[in-house]
XYZ file of N, CA and C in Angstrom:
684
model
N 37.541 18.136 6.168
C 36.719 18.473 7.574
C 37.382 19.319 8.767
N 36.699 20.672 9.235
C 37.903 20.771 9.881
C 37.017 20.710 11.141
N 37.965 19.648 11.612
C 37.020 19.241 13.229
C 37.311 20.781 14.416
N 38.081 21.576 14.141
C 38.087 22.619 14.752
C 36.726 23.414 14.473
N 36.687 24.183 12.853
C 34.969 24.856 12.750
C 33.747 23.285 13.141
N 33.536 22.737 13.263
C 32.808 21.483 13.061
C 32.471 21.564 14.761
N 33.858 21.790 15.777
C 33.648 21.880 17.329
C 32.595 22.846 17.620
N 33.156 23.884 16.671
C 33.039 25.415 17.331
C 31.221 25.820 16.760
N 31.042 24.896 15.428
C 29.485 25.875 14.952
C 28.818 24.789 16.402
N 28.930 23.309 16.210
C 27.857 22.478 17.485
C 28.219 22.625 19.117
N 29.279 23.264 19.552
C 29.103 24.061 20.624
C 28.744 25.168 20.772
N 28.424 25.630 19.768
C 27.818 27.274 19.822
C 26.508 27.334 19.899
N 26.094 26.187 19.323
C 24.664 26.194 18.892
C 23.655 26.000 19.790
N 22.296 26.764 20.260
C 21.693 26.140 20.842
C 20.604 25.567 21.217
N 20.629 25.718 19.180
C 19.413 24.339 18.857
C 19.903 23.732 17.868
N 19.586 22.023 17.674
C 20.421 20.942 16.802
C 19.110 20.950 15.703
N 19.423 21.439 14.531
C 18.425 21.189 13.634
C 18.420 20.196 12.536
N 17.800 19.241 12.117
C 18.202 18.243 11.374
C 17.346 18.231 10.110
N 17.849 18.014 8.901
C 17.143 17.333 8.247
C 16.712 15.782 8.801
N 15.158 15.190 7.896
C 15.143 14.043 8.351
C 15.226 12.557 7.581
N 14.925 12.841 6.157
C 15.640 12.132 5.554
C 17.255 11.808 5.401
N 17.457 10.935 5.763
C 19.352 11.375 5.242
C 20.069 11.463 7.136
N 20.302 11.990 7.648
C 20.578 12.905 8.230
C 19.632 11.831 10.230
N 18.423 11.705 9.749
C 17.942 10.551 11.058
C 17.532 9.496 10.296
N 17.196 8.907 8.972
C 16.652 7.749 9.239
C 16.699 7.806 7.298
N 16.564 6.943 7.335
C 16.291 6.747 5.239
C 14.766 5.842 5.282
N 13.747 7.140 4.959
C 12.507 6.811 4.960
C 12.370 5.652 4.118
N 12.704 5.916 3.193
C 11.932 4.698 2.264
C 13.248 3.373 1.932
N 13.625 3.160 3.307
C 14.313 1.761 3.156
C 13.759 0.973 2.310
N 12.703 0.292 2.642
C 11.754 -0.525 2.956
C 10.536 -0.891 1.824
N 10.833 0.652 1.606
C 9.263 0.941 0.696
C 9.806 2.547 -0.265
N 10.424 1.009 -1.824
C 11.618 2.367 -2.002
C 10.886 3.463 -2.748
N 11.352 4.359 -2.677
C 10.941 5.790 -3.290
C 10.567 5.711 -4.509
N 11.195 5.102 -5.747
C 10.788 4.599 -6.892
C 9.523 4.210 -7.223
N 8.699 3.364 -6.467
C 7.680 2.349 -5.863
C 6.576 3.521 -5.849
N 7.255 4.485 -5.090
C 5.948 5.683 -4.386
C 5.995 6.601 -5.128
N 7.080 7.033 -5.922
C 7.029 8.118 -7.047
C 5.730 7.551 -8.344
N 5.699 5.921 -8.297
C 5.137 5.908 -9.604
C 3.545 5.753 -8.690
N 3.673 5.565 -7.738
C 1.734 5.568 -7.428
C 1.668 6.570 -7.033
N 2.329 7.712 -7.541
C 1.978 9.077 -7.285
C 1.328 9.369 -8.725
N 2.301 8.858 -9.292
C 1.785 9.236 -11.030
C 0.553 8.925 -11.328
N 0.132 7.549 -10.889
C -0.958 6.822 -11.344
C -1.745 7.516 -10.220
N -1.861 8.009 -9.019
C -3.108 8.572 -8.897
C -2.959 10.182 -9.998
N -1.950 10.596 -9.842
C -1.958 11.978 -10.675
C -3.464 11.543 -12.235
N -2.619 10.499 -12.678
C -3.462 10.166 -14.140
C -4.879 9.308 -13.583
N -5.472 8.799 -12.644
C -6.665 8.688 -12.328
C -7.576 9.710 -12.148
N -6.424 11.023 -11.777
C -7.653 12.298 -12.172
C -7.304 13.096 -13.251
N -7.073 12.223 -14.273
C -7.331 12.466 -16.095
C -5.977 13.530 -16.239
N -4.866 13.476 -15.594
C -3.470 14.630 -15.943
C -2.795 13.600 -16.693
N -2.475 14.410 -17.832
C -1.405 13.212 -18.852
C -0.403 13.374 -18.544
N 0.776 12.115 -18.273
C 1.621 11.587 -17.692
C 2.558 11.862 -18.853
N 3.525 13.237 -18.870
C 4.492 13.603 -19.981
C 6.068 13.385 -19.400
N 6.748 12.403 -20.775
C 8.365 12.546 -20.428
C 8.826 12.951 -19.330
N 8.837 14.575 -19.071
C 9.306 15.279 -18.015
C 9.313 14.268 -16.652
N 8.654 14.033 -16.460
C 7.830 13.143 -14.912
C 7.486 11.308 -14.949
N 8.093 10.404 -16.387
C 7.925 9.568 -16.575
C 8.704 8.644 -15.790
N 10.043 9.650 -16.038
C 10.994 8.442 -14.953
C 11.165 8.907 -13.655
N 10.923 10.063 -13.203
C 11.115 10.254 -12.588
C 10.918 9.716 -10.279
N 12.043 9.135 -10.160
C 12.065 7.943 -9.174
C 12.025 9.125 -7.592
N 11.327 9.944 -7.484
C 11.981 10.595 -5.660
C 10.118 11.181 -6.200
N 9.634 10.923 -4.892
C 8.514 10.985 -4.644
C 7.838 12.981 -4.424
N 8.798 13.673 -4.503
C 8.618 14.463 -3.806
C 8.811 15.666 -5.074
N 9.352 15.186 -5.893
C 9.851 15.923 -7.273
C 8.327 15.403 -8.273
N 8.080 14.352 -7.623
C 6.378 14.493 -8.725
C 5.576 15.115 -7.842
N 5.360 15.417 -6.107
C 5.191 16.050 -6.315
C 4.662 17.976 -6.896
N 6.271 18.490 -6.374
C 6.484 19.611 -7.290
C 5.503 19.735 -8.650
N 5.618 18.399 -9.484
C 5.516 18.347 -10.553
C 3.559 18.846 -10.625
N 3.419 17.954 -9.388
C 1.603 18.146 -9.277
C 1.438 19.502 -9.741
N 1.919 20.296 -8.767
C 1.301 21.870 -8.079
C 1.769 22.211 -9.736
N 2.410 21.826 -10.377
C 2.552 22.827 -12.108
C 1.472 22.460 -12.699
N 0.956 21.263 -12.555
C -0.536 21.014 -13.630
C -1.301 21.528 -13.171
N -1.574 22.554 -12.483
C -2.934 23.276 -12.642
C -4.123 23.525 -12.272
N -3.603 21.982 -11.430
C -4.999 21.545 -11.264
C -5.048 21.308 -9.467
N -5.744 21.809 -8.505
C -5.574 22.061 -7.343
C -5.765 20.538 -6.786
N -7.146 19.894 -7.616
C -7.819 18.296 -7.702
C -6.393 17.190 -7.531
N -5.322 17.762 -7.992
C -4.322 17.097 -8.680
C -3.466 17.401 -7.355
N -3.012 17.975 -7.168
C -2.493 18.877 -6.418
C -2.452 17.853 -4.612
N -4.133 18.113 -4.068
C -4.125 17.619 -3.134
C -4.688 15.299 -3.497
N -4.636 15.491 -3.916
C -4.394 13.653 -4.265
C -3.192 13.484 -4.502
N -1.904 13.980 -4.532
C -0.980 13.492 -5.208
C -0.244 13.499 -3.633
N -0.561 15.193 -3.077
C -0.396 15.042 -1.537
C -0.322 14.157 -0.477
N -2.038 13.944 -0.584
C -2.995 12.784 0.483
C -1.962 11.581 0.451
N -1.863 11.157 -1.216
C -1.356 9.967 -0.740
C -0.146 10.104 -0.428
N 0.996 11.040 -0.830
C 2.068 10.920 -0.656
C 2.635 11.072 0.956
N 1.764 11.568 1.485
C 1.338 11.541 2.867
C 1.290 10.328 3.571
N 0.556 9.739 3.074
C 0.117 8.389 3.078
C 1.206 7.425 3.673
N 2.074 7.157 2.108
C 2.712 6.739 1.778
C 4.140 7.280 2.429
N 4.674 8.632 3.223
C 5.838 8.281 3.920
C 5.304 7.910 5.583
N 3.882 8.079 5.687
C 3.751 7.912 6.873
C 3.521 6.382 7.296
N 3.469 5.162 6.080
C 3.715 3.570 6.058
C 4.909 3.979 6.290
N 5.779 4.239 5.349
C 7.294 3.728 5.041
C 7.769 3.781 6.420
N 7.440 5.397 7.579
C 8.037 5.505 8.850
C 8.099 4.406 9.376
N 7.118 3.506 9.621
C 7.290 2.458 10.448
C 8.567 1.712 9.999
N 8.823 1.844 8.807
C 10.010 0.341 8.819
C 11.047 1.407 8.110
N 11.306 2.690 8.492
C 12.251 3.285 8.406
C 13.767 3.021 9.067
N 15.034 2.823 7.861
C 16.386 2.637 8.978
C 16.665 3.793 9.528
N 17.338 3.484 10.614
C 17.587 4.654 11.719
C 19.063 4.797 10.977
N 19.143 6.000 10.413
C 21.528 6.605 10.252
C 21.999 6.303 11.477
N 22.734 5.719 11.084
C 24.091 5.393 12.222
C 24.014 6.479 12.916
N 24.299 7.096 14.519
C 24.479 7.294 15.650
C 23.396 8.660 15.226
N 22.731 8.984 14.320
C 21.522 9.387 14.824
C 20.768 10.177 15.726
N 20.134 8.457 16.469
C 19.400 8.995 17.901
C 20.722 9.243 18.703
N 21.656 8.849 18.631
C 22.783 9.205 20.143
C 23.109 10.403 19.728
N 22.554 11.536 18.455
C 23.118 12.806 18.893
C 21.927 13.941 19.352
N 20.545 12.599 19.189
C 19.490 13.409 19.310
C 19.429 14.080 20.767
N 19.926 12.676 21.598
C 19.869 12.268 22.657
C 20.407 13.156 23.543
N 21.979 12.761 22.593
C 23.064 13.549 23.114
C 23.023 14.960 23.470
N 22.310 15.697 22.373
C 22.037 16.855 22.462
C 21.196 17.823 23.500
N 20.242 16.537 23.904
C 18.973 16.704 24.499
C 19.904 17.256 26.302
N 20.327 15.924 26.501
C 21.211 15.893 27.441
C 22.218 16.828 27.656
N 22.918 17.729 26.711
C 23.436 19.036 27.590
C 22.136 20.201 27.321
N 21.228 19.761 27.289
C 20.855 21.695 27.221
C 20.332 21.978 25.689
N 20.756 21.215 24.593
C 20.099 21.539 23.597
C 18.894 21.642 23.553
N 18.272 22.515 22.490
C 16.826 22.307 22.087
C 17.635 21.411 20.708
N 16.765 20.873 19.916
C 16.521 19.519 18.888
C 15.456 19.857 18.176
N 15.054 20.204 16.960
C 14.005 20.285 16.386
C 14.747 19.508 14.633
N 13.259 18.921 14.085
C 13.385 18.611 12.382
C 12.998 19.830 11.496
N 13.814 19.976 10.301
C 13.151 20.820 9.491
C 13.194 19.896 7.512
N 11.971 19.308 7.133
C 12.399 18.106 6.345
C 11.709 18.550 4.813
N 11.376 18.790 4.229
C 10.272 18.264 2.887
C 9.303 16.938 3.586
N 9.589 16.240 4.031
C 8.899 15.012 4.791
C 7.368 15.986 5.176
N 6.847 14.863 5.400
C 5.252 14.926 6.243
C 5.435 15.221 7.297
N 5.133 16.123 8.311
C 5.103 15.971 9.876
C 4.558 14.564 9.958
N 3.812 14.128 9.899
C 3.210 12.850 10.187
C 3.619 11.750 10.701
N 4.305 11.851 9.222
C 5.412 10.881 8.999
C 6.471 10.768 9.695
N 6.919 11.852 9.806
C 7.992 12.401 11.144
C 8.053 11.892 12.590
N 6.565 12.497 13.183
C 6.394 12.424 14.051
C 6.040 10.894 14.706
N 5.252 9.817 13.724
C 5.473 8.756 13.805
C 6.136 8.095 14.354
N 7.448 8.469 13.229
C 8.843 7.526 13.238
C 9.339 7.678 14.895
N 9.881 9.147 14.682
C 10.005 9.566 16.351
C 9.617 8.986 17.465
N 8.115 8.852 17.377
C 7.249 8.150 18.742
C 7.796 6.706 18.433
N 7.727 6.037 17.446
C 8.006 4.458 17.483
C 9.586 4.525 18.070
N 10.551 5.327 17.573
C 11.937 5.259 18.839
C 12.001 5.767 19.769
N 11.089 6.358 20.437
C 11.037 7.268 21.761
C 11.698 8.243 21.265
N 11.981 8.996 20.275
C 12.330 10.134 20.502
C 11.206 11.551 20.345
N 9.912 11.396 20.788
C 9.380 12.260 19.960
C 9.477 13.453 20.956
N 9.382 13.116 22.393
C 9.596 13.750 23.674
C 10.726 15.122 23.906
N 11.718 13.796 22.215
C 12.913 15.103 23.158
C 13.372 15.915 21.394
N 12.830 16.126 21.256
C 12.745 16.611 19.925
C 11.391 18.412 19.678
N 12.032 19.266 19.631
C 11.255 20.274 20.568
C 9.778 20.491 19.461
N 10.361 20.665 17.965
C 10.067 21.026 16.821
C 9.969 19.954 16.116
N 9.081 19.819 15.158
C 8.655 19.521 13.958
C 8.055 20.502 12.713
N 9.353 20.617 12.180
C 8.417 21.588 10.885
C 8.498 20.527 9.443
N 7.508 20.330 9.259
C 7.433 19.180 8.335
C 6.739 20.246 6.669
N 6.255 19.393 5.954
C 5.976 19.791 5.105
C 5.242 20.891 4.857
N 4.552 21.818 4.486
C 3.455 22.320 4.214
C 1.968 21.757 3.213
N 1.535 21.251 3.879
C 0.782 20.620 2.848
C -0.126 21.344 1.799
N -0.263 20.644 0.254
C -0.584 21.155 -0.452
C 0.757 22.129 -0.951
N 0.933 22.803 -0.526
C 2.101 24.441 -0.859
C 3.751 23.457 -1.168
N 4.057 23.047 -1.901
C 5.184 22.381 -2.503
C 6.324 23.793 -3.187
N 5.796 24.250 -3.391
C 6.478 25.358 -3.306
C 7.461 26.184 -2.014
N 6.934 25.393 -0.732
C 7.397 26.180 0.011
C 8.267 24.981 0.880
N 8.736 24.167 -0.023
C 10.222 22.939 0.374
C 11.229 23.421 -0.108
N 12.021 23.376 0.916
C 13.292 23.219 0.637
C 13.749 23.155 -1.076
N 14.496 24.191 -1.743
C 15.138 24.774 -1.232
C 14.870 26.226 0.152
N 13.575 26.300 -0.428
C 12.361 27.539 0.252
C 13.143 27.517 1.901
N 13.352 28.340 2.405
C 13.737 28.104 4.135
C 12.728 28.319 5.005
N 11.873 27.856 4.613
C 10.132 28.150 5.346
C 10.565 27.070 6.153
N 10.809 25.753 6.170
C 10.986 25.002 6.978
C 12.335 25.521 8.545
N 13.199 26.372 7.798
C 13.937 25.939 9.063
C 13.406 27.792 9.582
N 13.062 28.462 8.612
C 11.970 29.674 9.467
C 11.705 29.832 10.302
N 10.300 28.199 10.366
C 9.471 27.686 11.135
C 9.930 27.641 12.148
N 11.241 26.633 12.298
C 11.130 26.114 13.355
C 12.685 26.792 14.130
N 12.675 27.685 13.703
C 13.810 28.555 14.518
C 12.473 29.780 15.310
N 11.854 29.647 14.980
C 10.910 30.794 15.131
C 9.915 30.238 16.207
N 9.938 28.563 16.138
C 9.018 27.872 17.576
C 10.021 28.255 18.592
N 10.452 28.126 18.292
C 11.882 27.817 19.803
C 12.466 29.007 19.807
N 12.097 29.957 19.378
C 12.566 31.537 19.515
C 14.643 31.858 19.401
N 14.658 30.942 18.257
C 16.315 30.585 18.355
C 16.429 31.329 17.297
N 18.002 32.536 17.370
C 17.898 32.958 15.850
C 19.159 32.140 15.119
N 19.097 32.724 13.931
C 19.835 31.663 12.962
C 21.258 31.192 13.664
N 21.745 32.675 14.115
C 22.947 32.247 14.489
C 23.552 31.088 15.611
N 22.409 31.142 15.988
C 22.334 30.392 17.489
C 22.079 28.935 17.216
N 22.196 28.785 16.084
C 21.725 27.032 16.064
C 22.421 26.630 14.385
N 22.875 25.384 14.371
C 23.201 24.469 13.377
C 22.050 23.780 12.891
N 22.386 23.606 11.464
C 21.712 22.238 10.619
C 22.200 21.958 9.743
N 21.822 20.091 10.284
C 22.585 18.881 9.578
C 21.921 18.344 7.993
N 22.276 18.345 6.934
C 21.070 17.910 5.999
C 22.374 17.465 5.086
N 22.098 16.859 3.909
C 22.469 16.025 3.142
C 21.822 15.521 1.323
N 21.591 17.060 1.515
C 21.655 17.588 0.040
C 21.804 19.400 -0.326
N 21.775 19.489 -1.748
C 22.707 20.589 -2.369
C 21.555 21.751 -1.793
N 19.429 20.995 -1.535
C 19.030 22.371 -1.834
C 19.066 22.282 0.227
N 19.535 20.992 0.850
C 19.451 21.944 2.502
C 20.927 22.584 2.986
N 21.570 22.701 1.731
C 22.634 23.901 1.891
C 21.881 24.876 1.496
N 21.501 25.368 0.447
C 20.576 26.209 -0.334
C 19.741 27.290 0.663
N 18.743 25.579 1.015
C 17.668 27.219 2.646
C 18.351 27.110 3.504
N 19.508 26.672 3.873
C 20.318 27.127 5.362
C 20.910 27.884 4.689
N 21.443 28.278 3.597
C 22.316 29.561 3.715
C 21.412 30.779 3.427
N 20.352 30.650 2.651
C 18.837 31.263 2.592
C 18.892 31.835 4.353
N 18.459 31.445 5.534
C 17.761 31.492 6.401
C 18.812 31.931 7.684
N 20.329 32.166 6.800
C 21.112 32.572 8.109
C 21.556 31.444 8.935
N 21.343 30.199 9.113
C 22.295 28.823 9.038
C 22.685 28.752 8.998
N 24.018 28.312 10.562
C 25.463 27.623 9.623
C 24.865 26.193 9.462
N 25.700 25.736 7.983
C 25.542 24.331 8.225
C 26.490 23.304 7.677
N 26.073 21.997 8.384
C 26.647 20.776 8.023
C 26.054 19.820 6.922
N 26.882 19.560 6.217
C 26.601 18.564 5.371
C 26.960 17.247 5.197
N 26.178 16.715 5.166
C 25.754 15.138 5.600
C 26.227 14.683 4.496
N 27.510 14.043 4.232
C 27.860 13.230 2.565
C 28.149 11.815 2.741
N 26.599 11.567 3.122
C 26.017 9.767 2.958
C 26.895 8.814 1.617
N 27.084 9.231 0.848
C 27.658 9.250 -0.663
C 28.826 9.904 -0.623
N 29.904 9.360 -1.075
C 31.422 9.775 -1.605
C 31.031 10.656 -2.704
N 30.318 10.476 -3.851
C 29.855 11.333 -4.985
C 29.905 12.698 -4.515
N 29.047 13.507 -3.139
C 28.140 14.282 -2.889
C 29.433 15.229 -1.827
N 30.400 14.905 -1.634
C 31.228 15.530 -1.086
C 32.090 16.358 -1.675
N 32.286 16.814 -2.921
C 33.186 17.906 -3.223
C 31.805 18.682 -3.679
N 30.812 18.465 -4.000
C 29.252 18.840 -4.232
C 29.105 20.039 -3.437
N 29.359 19.497 -2.378
C 28.895 20.100 -0.964
C 29.746 21.325 -0.373
N 30.999 20.638 -0.548
C 31.996 22.167 -0.242
C 32.227 23.182 -1.460
N 31.382 23.045 -2.890
C 31.681 23.831 -3.810
C 30.380 24.671 -3.685
N 29.271 23.554 -3.094
C 28.051 24.963 -2.711
C 27.988 26.178 -1.168
N 29.145 25.838 -0.929
C 29.321 26.934 0.344
C 29.186 26.321 1.746
N 29.220 24.582 1.766
C 28.531 24.317 3.472
C 30.446 24.584 3.863
N 29.908 24.890 5.680
C 29.949 25.444 6.163
C 31.447 24.243 6.770
N 30.944 22.930 6.637
C 31.738 22.083 7.179
C 30.914 20.527 6.408
N 31.411 19.086 5.813
C 31.089 18.576 5.698
C 31.566 17.139 5.999
N 30.431 16.494 6.857
C 31.260 15.076 7.312
C 30.851 13.939 6.555
N 31.559 12.443 6.691
C 30.717 11.495 6.575
C 30.078 10.612 7.094
N 30.014 10.738 8.359
C 29.445 9.985 9.392
C 28.463 10.941 10.840
N 27.558 10.809 10.705
C 26.600 11.625 12.021
C 27.547 11.485 13.257
N 28.879 10.313 13.315
C 29.229 10.331 14.736
C 30.339 11.506 14.759
N 30.805 12.355 13.662
C 31.478 13.364 13.701
C 30.774 14.287 14.869
N 29.111 14.297 14.455
C 28.626 15.623 14.901
C 28.882 15.488 16.227
N 28.236 13.706 17.017
C 28.291 13.411 18.026
C 29.279 14.061 18.846
N 30.267 13.850 18.388
C 31.478 13.935 19.015
C 31.889 15.645 19.023
N 31.514 15.953 17.976
C 31.987 17.469 17.815
C 31.232 18.326 18.907
N 29.497 17.338 18.788
C 28.780 18.166 20.232
C 29.337 17.813 21.689
N 29.645 16.436 22.059
C 30.518 16.112 23.569
C 30.980 17.112 23.743
N 32.486 17.573 22.884
C 33.486 18.061 23.432
C 33.399 19.214 23.973
């Protein structure tokens, strides 16, 4: 990790963009994602859809949502989206904050930077979490998942572009902190510098290979760079 480069990116950014699940919190910390994924499959099955082997063991609820869009049934997609949004909003009540994430948001605002969330999670869930922790007024924009349009989720850059447009900020004047390869791809497509948060050791090399501008292992590194 280049401290100089991180300091430059954080120091020059007028807008701090954050992915939600990972950089801000662990949304499914007490409502396990595999349980949510299983619930979504049950919802789809109730609509008469066969649950094939390609999705039967999927543990990521967002991937089940993507799959539901490929069934060709708007009814199934709407049912799965509605169930996921409800599950995310319930999970937000017990989500575990990521270490130093709240500090980062407060520090950015104190320094006069705008803060926005750009996420594949639903906007109601994100807003519920922020309000529960007294952060709602500090976040200028929540660009969450567009309902019933999973094709616009990252790696599509839609949420990043919506956030940039909402605060009238150019891509090169922002920095995005994400924790997945799809975050890096979306940021690259949007032209936004990206700091990859490797919250597991196995992510480090993959993030470097994917072209992240900087890789960090703790949000405290971003706080320190912003403060400098």
